[in-house]
Amino acid sequence: MPKVKTNSGAKKRFSFTGTGKIKRGHAYKSHILTKKTKKQKRRLTHVSLVDKANMNSVRLMLVKK
């Protein structure tokens, strides 16, 4: 039986905290930044946690079974 692999896109975008929650970066911070305000860009810089509704699907992509 083949190995179950971690989703390559997910492992680049998410990471675990010490307590097992999943951290994510904000979207809309990569290009077309000239029309966005300084305040908006500054808020998008910080990391936040994955919402509870999406936690199981993200965890399945990250954890090898």
Tab-separated table of N, CA and C in Angstrom:
chain	number	residue	atom	x	y	z
A	1	MET	N	0.835	-1.177	0.000
A	1	MET	CA	0.000	0.000	0.000
A	1	MET	C	0.887	1.251	0.000
A	2	PRO	N	0.573	2.255	-0.826
A	2	PRO	CA	1.442	3.433	-0.886
A	2	PRO	C	1.320	4.301	0.366
A	3	LYS	N	2.332	5.143	0.556
A	3	LYS	CA	2.333	6.059	1.692
A	3	LYS	C	1.265	7.126	1.496
A	4	VAL	N	0.698	7.609	2.584
A	4	VAL	CA	-0.215	8.751	2.535
A	4	VAL	C	0.642	9.997	2.670
A	5	LYS	N	0.504	10.910	1.725
A	5	LYS	CA	1.379	12.073	1.700
A	5	LYS	C	0.681	13.320	2.222
A	6	THR	N	1.473	14.210	2.813
A	6	THR	CA	0.989	15.516	3.236
A	6	THR	C	0.760	16.361	1.996
A	7	ASN	N	-0.296	17.174	1.989
A	7	ASN	CA	-0.580	18.073	0.876
A	7	ASN	C	0.523	19.133	0.790
A	8	SER	N	1.219	19.200	-0.358
A	8	SER	CA	2.382	20.082	-0.503
A	8	SER	C	2.018	21.553	-0.406
A	9	GLY	N	0.860	21.928	-0.955
A	9	GLY	CA	0.440	23.327	-0.880
A	9	GLY	C	0.090	23.733	0.535
A	10	ALA	N	-0.505	22.809	1.282
A	10	ALA	CA	-0.919	23.110	2.650
A	10	ALA	C	0.285	23.252	3.578
A	11	LYS	N	1.306	22.428	3.389
A	11	LYS	CA	2.447	22.503	4.308
A	11	LYS	C	3.240	23.803	4.147
A	12	LYS	N	3.092	24.468	2.988
A	12	LYS	CA	3.742	25.764	2.788
A	12	LYS	C	2.934	26.906	3.389
A	13	ARG	N	1.630	26.697	3.585
A	13	ARG	CA	0.747	27.787	4.000
A	13	ARG	C	0.332	27.760	5.461
A	14	PHE	N	0.390	26.592	6.095
A	14	PHE	CA	-0.092	26.453	7.462
A	14	PHE	C	0.998	25.895	8.359
A	15	SER	N	0.912	26.225	9.650
A	15	SER	CA	1.801	25.618	10.632
A	15	SER	C	1.050	25.492	11.954
A	16	PHE	N	1.527	24.599	12.810
A	16	PHE	CA	0.865	24.338	14.080
A	16	PHE	C	1.433	25.224	15.181
A	17	THR	N	0.578	25.594	16.128
A	17	THR	CA	1.035	26.265	17.337
A	17	THR	C	1.409	25.193	18.347
A	18	GLY	N	1.920	25.611	19.484
A	18	GLY	CA	2.289	24.660	20.525
A	18	GLY	C	1.108	23.921	21.099
A	19	THR	N	-0.074	24.545	21.074
A	19	THR	CA	-1.266	23.920	21.648
A	19	THR	C	-2.060	23.123	20.625
A	20	GLY	N	-1.585	23.056	19.378
A	20	GLY	CA	-2.246	22.244	18.365
A	20	GLY	C	-3.180	23.000	17.440
A	21	LYS	N	-3.304	24.305	17.637
A	21	LYS	CA	-4.104	25.102	16.711
A	21	LYS	C	-3.299	25.314	15.436
A	22	ILE	N	-3.953	25.782	14.378
A	22	ILE	CA	-3.267	25.944	13.100
A	22	ILE	C	-3.187	27.426	12.740
A	23	LYS	N	-1.975	27.890	12.455
A	23	LYS	CA	-1.745	29.281	12.070
A	23	LYS	C	-1.826	29.417	10.554
A	24	ARG	N	-2.252	30.604	10.110
A	24	ARG	CA	-2.311	30.896	8.686
A	24	ARG	C	-1.929	32.345	8.463
A	25	GLY	N	-1.463	32.640	7.262
A	25	GLY	CA	-1.205	34.019	6.887
A	25	GLY	C	-2.423	34.598	6.196
A	26	HIS	N	-2.496	35.913	6.139
A	26	HIS	CA	-3.619	36.560	5.468
A	26	HIS	C	-3.394	36.612	3.966
A	27	ALA	N	-4.478	36.578	3.211
A	27	ALA	CA	-4.414	36.700	1.758
A	27	ALA	C	-4.350	38.181	1.371
A	28	TYR	N	-4.171	38.441	0.093
A	28	TYR	CA	-4.181	39.795	-0.498
A	28	TYR	C	-2.995	40.650	-0.060
A	29	LYS	N	-1.852	40.031	0.211
A	29	LYS	CA	-0.676	40.802	0.607
A	29	LYS	C	0.501	40.555	-0.337
A	30	SER	N	0.239	39.961	-1.521
A	30	SER	CA	1.360	39.584	-2.375
A	30	SER	C	1.590	40.522	-3.553
A	31	HIS	N	0.544	41.077	-4.129
A	31	HIS	CA	0.736	41.976	-5.269
A	31	HIS	C	-0.425	42.967	-5.352
A	32	ILE	N	-0.299	43.926	-6.254
A	32	ILE	CA	-1.235	45.054	-6.391
A	32	ILE	C	-1.368	45.763	-5.040
A	33	LEU	N	-0.233	46.158	-4.481
A	33	LEU	CA	-0.219	46.771	-3.162
A	33	LEU	C	-0.335	48.291	-3.216
A	34	THR	N	-0.220	48.882	-4.400
A	34	THR	CA	-0.226	50.346	-4.483
A	34	THR	C	-1.590	50.934	-4.153
A	35	LYS	N	-2.650	50.227	-4.461
A	35	LYS	CA	-3.987	50.761	-4.191
A	35	LYS	C	-4.496	50.439	-2.796
A	36	LYS	N	-3.737	49.661	-2.032
A	36	LYS	CA	-4.137	49.326	-0.673
A	36	LYS	C	-3.501	50.307	0.305
A	37	THR	N	-4.243	50.650	1.342
A	37	THR	CA	-3.751	51.628	2.311
A	37	THR	C	-2.666	51.002	3.190
A	38	LYS	N	-1.878	51.848	3.830
A	38	LYS	CA	-0.840	51.364	4.736
A	38	LYS	C	-1.452	50.552	5.871
A	39	LYS	N	-2.583	51.036	6.363
A	39	LYS	CA	-3.266	50.358	7.466
A	39	LYS	C	-3.705	48.954	7.062
A	40	GLN	N	-4.243	48.845	5.854
A	40	GLN	CA	-4.710	47.545	5.366
A	40	GLN	C	-3.540	46.578	5.212
A	41	LYS	N	-2.445	47.059	4.625
A	41	LYS	CA	-1.273	46.198	4.426
A	41	LYS	C	-0.659	45.780	5.758
A	42	ARG	N	-0.662	46.667	6.721
A	42	ARG	CA	-0.106	46.370	8.035
A	42	ARG	C	-0.945	45.298	8.741
A	43	ARG	N	-2.254	45.377	8.617
A	43	ARG	CA	-3.122	44.378	9.241
A	43	ARG	C	-2.990	43.013	8.583
A	44	LEU	N	-2.710	42.983	7.277
A	44	LEU	CA	-2.574	41.717	6.564
A	44	LEU	C	-1.250	41.016	6.870
A	45	THR	N	-0.307	41.743	7.459
A	45	THR	CA	1.007	41.178	7.753
A	45	THR	C	0.944	40.103	8.840
A	46	HIS	N	0.087	40.294	9.828
A	46	HIS	CA	0.064	39.424	10.999
A	46	HIS	C	-0.590	38.073	10.687
A	47	VAL	N	-0.168	37.063	11.428
A	47	VAL	CA	-0.762	35.733	11.258
A	47	VAL	C	-1.997	35.614	12.142
A	48	SER	N	-2.893	34.720	11.770
A	48	SER	CA	-4.069	34.451	12.594
A	48	SER	C	-4.315	32.954	12.585
A	49	LEU	N	-5.350	32.544	13.283
A	49	LEU	CA	-5.656	31.122	13.407
A	49	LEU	C	-6.722	30.717	12.395
A	50	VAL	N	-6.656	29.466	11.987
A	50	VAL	CA	-7.657	28.917	11.076
A	50	VAL	C	-8.980	28.826	11.830
A	51	ASP	N	-10.067	29.176	11.155
A	51	ASP	CA	-11.388	29.141	11.760
A	51	ASP	C	-11.785	27.710	12.115
A	52	LYS	N	-12.621	27.590	13.132
A	52	LYS	CA	-13.045	26.276	13.608
A	52	LYS	C	-13.767	25.472	12.524
A	53	ALA	N	-14.497	26.170	11.640
A	53	ALA	CA	-15.237	25.490	10.576
A	53	ALA	C	-14.304	24.824	9.570
A	54	ASN	N	-13.101	25.359	9.375
A	54	ASN	CA	-12.150	24.821	8.407
A	54	ASN	C	-11.057	23.971	9.048
A	55	MET	N	-11.063	23.853	10.353
A	55	MET	CA	-9.967	23.202	11.063
A	55	MET	C	-9.788	21.745	10.649
A	56	ASN	N	-10.877	20.986	10.544
A	56	ASN	CA	-10.753	19.564	10.220
A	56	ASN	C	-10.209	19.341	8.823
A	57	SER	N	-10.664	20.118	7.844
A	57	SER	CA	-10.188	19.919	6.473
A	57	SER	C	-8.714	20.292	6.340
A	58	VAL	N	-8.285	21.347	7.017
A	58	VAL	CA	-6.866	21.736	6.979
A	58	VAL	C	-6.022	20.699	7.696
A	59	ARG	N	-6.515	20.202	8.822
A	59	ARG	CA	-5.765	19.203	9.576
A	59	ARG	C	-5.585	17.916	8.771
A	60	LEU	N	-6.604	17.526	8.008
A	60	LEU	CA	-6.486	16.331	7.165
A	60	LEU	C	-5.426	16.500	6.083
A	61	MET	N	-5.283	17.725	5.557
A	61	MET	CA	-4.257	17.969	4.544
A	61	MET	C	-2.856	17.926	5.134
A	62	LEU	N	-2.726	18.277	6.414
A	62	LEU	CA	-1.401	18.401	7.023
A	62	LEU	C	-0.907	17.132	7.705
A	63	VAL	N	-1.808	16.383	8.297
A	63	VAL	CA	-1.390	15.248	9.134
A	63	VAL	C	-1.333	13.984	8.296
A	64	LYS	N	-0.214	13.292	8.417
A	64	LYS	CA	-0.090	11.990	7.762
A	64	LYS	C	-0.835	10.971	8.589
A	65	LYS	N	-1.536	10.073	7.935
A	65	LYS	CA	-2.306	9.061	8.661
A	65	LYS	C	-1.488	7.815	8.886
